[in-house]
CSV table of C-alpha atoms in Angstrom, one decimal:
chain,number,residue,atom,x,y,z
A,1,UNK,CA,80.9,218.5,218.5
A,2,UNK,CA,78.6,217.4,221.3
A,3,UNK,CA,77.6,220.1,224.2
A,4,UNK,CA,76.7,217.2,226.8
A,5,UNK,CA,78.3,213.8,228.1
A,6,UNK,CA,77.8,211.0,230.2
A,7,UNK,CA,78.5,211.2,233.5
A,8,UNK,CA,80.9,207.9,234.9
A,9,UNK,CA,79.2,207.6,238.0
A,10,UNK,CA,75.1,208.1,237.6
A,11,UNK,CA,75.7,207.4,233.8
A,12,UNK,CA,73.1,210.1,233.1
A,13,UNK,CA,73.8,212.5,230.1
A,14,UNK,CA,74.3,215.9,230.9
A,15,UNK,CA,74.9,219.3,229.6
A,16,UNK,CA,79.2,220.5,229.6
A,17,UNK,CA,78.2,223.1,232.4
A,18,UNK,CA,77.6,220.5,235.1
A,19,UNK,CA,80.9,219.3,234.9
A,20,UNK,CA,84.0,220.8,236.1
A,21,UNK,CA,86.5,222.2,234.0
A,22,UNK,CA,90.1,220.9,233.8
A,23,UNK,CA,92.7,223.6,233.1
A,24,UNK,CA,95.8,221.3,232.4
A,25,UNK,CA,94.2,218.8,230.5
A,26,UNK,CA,91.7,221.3,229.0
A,27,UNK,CA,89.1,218.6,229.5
A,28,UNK,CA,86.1,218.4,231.2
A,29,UNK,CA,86.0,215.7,234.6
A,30,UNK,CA,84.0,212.4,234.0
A,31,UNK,CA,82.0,212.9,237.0
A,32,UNK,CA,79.2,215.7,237.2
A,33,UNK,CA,79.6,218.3,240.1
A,34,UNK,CA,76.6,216.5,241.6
A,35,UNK,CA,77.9,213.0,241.4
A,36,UNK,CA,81.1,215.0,243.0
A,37,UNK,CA,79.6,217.0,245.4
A,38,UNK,CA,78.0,213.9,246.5
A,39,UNK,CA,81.1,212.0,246.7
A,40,UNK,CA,83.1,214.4,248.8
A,41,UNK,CA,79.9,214.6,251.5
A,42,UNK,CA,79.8,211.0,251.9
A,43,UNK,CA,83.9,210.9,252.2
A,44,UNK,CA,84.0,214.0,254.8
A,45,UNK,CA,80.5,212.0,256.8
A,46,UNK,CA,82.8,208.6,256.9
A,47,UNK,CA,86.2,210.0,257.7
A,48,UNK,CA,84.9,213.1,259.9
A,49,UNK,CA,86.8,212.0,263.0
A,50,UNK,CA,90.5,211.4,260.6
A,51,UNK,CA,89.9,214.7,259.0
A,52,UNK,CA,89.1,217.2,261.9
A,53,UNK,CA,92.2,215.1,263.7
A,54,UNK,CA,94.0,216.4,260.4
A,55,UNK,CA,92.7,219.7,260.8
A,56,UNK,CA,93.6,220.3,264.6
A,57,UNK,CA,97.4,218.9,263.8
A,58,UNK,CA,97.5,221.2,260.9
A,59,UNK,CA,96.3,224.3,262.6
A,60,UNK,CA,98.9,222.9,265.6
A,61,UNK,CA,101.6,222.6,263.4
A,62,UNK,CA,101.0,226.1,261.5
A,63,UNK,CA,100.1,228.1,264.7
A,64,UNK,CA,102.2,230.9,264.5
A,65,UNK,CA,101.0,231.3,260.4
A,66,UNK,CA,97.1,230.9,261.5
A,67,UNK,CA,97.2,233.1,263.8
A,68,UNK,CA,99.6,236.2,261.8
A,69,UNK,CA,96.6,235.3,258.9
A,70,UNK,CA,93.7,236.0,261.4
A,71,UNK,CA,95.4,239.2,262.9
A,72,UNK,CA,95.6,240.3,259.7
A,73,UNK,CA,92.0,240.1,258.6
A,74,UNK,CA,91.0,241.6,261.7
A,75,UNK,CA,93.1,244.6,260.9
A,76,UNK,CA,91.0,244.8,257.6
A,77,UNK,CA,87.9,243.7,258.8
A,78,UNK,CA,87.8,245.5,262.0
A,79,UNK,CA,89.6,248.4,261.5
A,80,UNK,CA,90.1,249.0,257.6
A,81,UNK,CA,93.6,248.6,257.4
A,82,UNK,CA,96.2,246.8,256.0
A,83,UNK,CA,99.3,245.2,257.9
A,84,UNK,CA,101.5,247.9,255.9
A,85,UNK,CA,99.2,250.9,257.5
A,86,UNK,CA,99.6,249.4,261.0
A,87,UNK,CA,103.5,249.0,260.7
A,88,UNK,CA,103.9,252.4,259.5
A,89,UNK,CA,101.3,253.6,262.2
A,90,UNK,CA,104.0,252.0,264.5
A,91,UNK,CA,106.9,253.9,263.2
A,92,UNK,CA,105.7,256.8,263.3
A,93,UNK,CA,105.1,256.2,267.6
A,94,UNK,CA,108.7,254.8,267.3
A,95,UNK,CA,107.5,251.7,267.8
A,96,UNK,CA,106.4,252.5,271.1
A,97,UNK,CA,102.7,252.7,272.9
A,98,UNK,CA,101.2,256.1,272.5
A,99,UNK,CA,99.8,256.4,275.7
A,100,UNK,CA,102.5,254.9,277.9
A,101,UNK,CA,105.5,254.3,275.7
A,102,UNK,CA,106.0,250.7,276.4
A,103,UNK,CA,107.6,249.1,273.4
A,104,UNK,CA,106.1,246.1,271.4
A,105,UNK,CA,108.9,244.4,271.9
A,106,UNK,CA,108.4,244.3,275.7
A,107,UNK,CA,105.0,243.9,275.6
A,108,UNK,CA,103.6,240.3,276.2
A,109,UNK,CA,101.1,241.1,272.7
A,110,UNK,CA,100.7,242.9,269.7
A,111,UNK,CA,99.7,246.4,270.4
A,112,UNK,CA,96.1,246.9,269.8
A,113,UNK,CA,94.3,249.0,267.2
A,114,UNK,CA,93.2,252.4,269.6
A,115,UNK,CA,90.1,254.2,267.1
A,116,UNK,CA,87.3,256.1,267.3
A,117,UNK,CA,84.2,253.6,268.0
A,118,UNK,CA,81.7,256.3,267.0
A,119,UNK,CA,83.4,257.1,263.3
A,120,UNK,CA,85.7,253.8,263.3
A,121,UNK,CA,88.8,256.3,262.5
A,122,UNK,CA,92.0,254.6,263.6
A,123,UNK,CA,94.0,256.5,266.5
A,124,UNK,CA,96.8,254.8,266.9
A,125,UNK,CA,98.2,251.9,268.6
A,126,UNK,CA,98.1,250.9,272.3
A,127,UNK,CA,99.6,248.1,274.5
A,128,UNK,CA,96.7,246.3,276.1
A,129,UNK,CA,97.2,247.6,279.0
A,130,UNK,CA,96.6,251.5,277.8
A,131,UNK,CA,94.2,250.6,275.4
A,132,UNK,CA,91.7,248.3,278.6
A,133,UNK,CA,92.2,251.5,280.3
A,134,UNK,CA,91.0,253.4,277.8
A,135,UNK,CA,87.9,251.6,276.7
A,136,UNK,CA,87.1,251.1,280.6
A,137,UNK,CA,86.6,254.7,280.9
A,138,UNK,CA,84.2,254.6,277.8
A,139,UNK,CA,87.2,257.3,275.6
A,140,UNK,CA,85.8,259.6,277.7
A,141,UNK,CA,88.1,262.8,278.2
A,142,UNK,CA,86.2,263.9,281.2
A,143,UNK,CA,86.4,260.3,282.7
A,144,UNK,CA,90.1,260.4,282.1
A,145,UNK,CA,90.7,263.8,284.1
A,146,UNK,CA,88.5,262.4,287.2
A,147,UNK,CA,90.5,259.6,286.8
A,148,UNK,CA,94.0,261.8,287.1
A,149,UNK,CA,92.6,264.0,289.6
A,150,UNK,CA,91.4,261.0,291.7
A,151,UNK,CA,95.0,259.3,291.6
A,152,UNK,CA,96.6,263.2,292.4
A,153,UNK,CA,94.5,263.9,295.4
A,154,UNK,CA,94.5,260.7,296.5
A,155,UNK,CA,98.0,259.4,296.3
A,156,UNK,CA,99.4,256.9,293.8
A,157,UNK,CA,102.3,254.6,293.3
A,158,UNK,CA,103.3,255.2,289.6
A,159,UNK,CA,106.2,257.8,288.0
């Protein structure tokens, strides 16, 4: 049994490694992975305008799935966690913003991932607003009580 076969497109013999494998058919393809490699540039360079038109109505169509896929490797990425860990996170705030206690219902976006930036431990979760406010005044504690004692001595408008 031969290790090598001619390829259909340069018609050069080659070793069974250069070729991809077929599963179904258990067969190896007729054309090497450079002949194909080759083939799909030069399709993608020719049709580049009909493809990234097809691309842009896909990610159109499937917004709403594009985007719950990217938040969720953020939360992994960013933040270590899985969607599972920031749902439960959630429960256990009642589903509510830990600063303020909007809900995420009523917010206009997902709450955001509050942690520590200098040991990337997760907090909790914020709506934007609490969390901006937060990250505004560095997470400092002492920046926080100026902040309240600024708004108590000097009037404010809020509960």
């Amino acid at each position: 049994m031969s290790h090598s076969k001619v390829c259909n497109a340069c018609g050069i013999e080659k070793d069974l490694s250069l070729y991809h494998y077929k599963r179904k058919s258990k067969r190896h393809e007729s054309i090497c992975k450079v002949c194909t490699n080759e083939r799909s540039r030069m399709y993608r360079q020719k049709n580049k305008d009909a493809i990234a038109k097809q691309r842009k109505q896909y990610r159109e169509d499937n917004k709403e799935a594009h985007m719950h896929s990217k938040w969720v490797s953020s939360l992994k990425n960013q933040y270590g966690i899985t969607e599972a860990e920031y749902i439960d996170i959630l429960a256990r705030q009642n589903g509510l913003c830990a600063i303020c206690g909007t809900s995420e219902s009523d917010s206009p976006k997902r709450f955001a991932v509050d942690h520590n930036h200098d040991t990337g431990e997760v907090r909790g979760v914020l709506c934007s607003s609490c969390n901006l406010g937060l990250g505004n005044l560095g997470d400092s504690p002492d920046r926080l009580l100026s902040a309240f004692r600024y708004l108590v001595e000097r009037g404010h408008y809020g509960n």
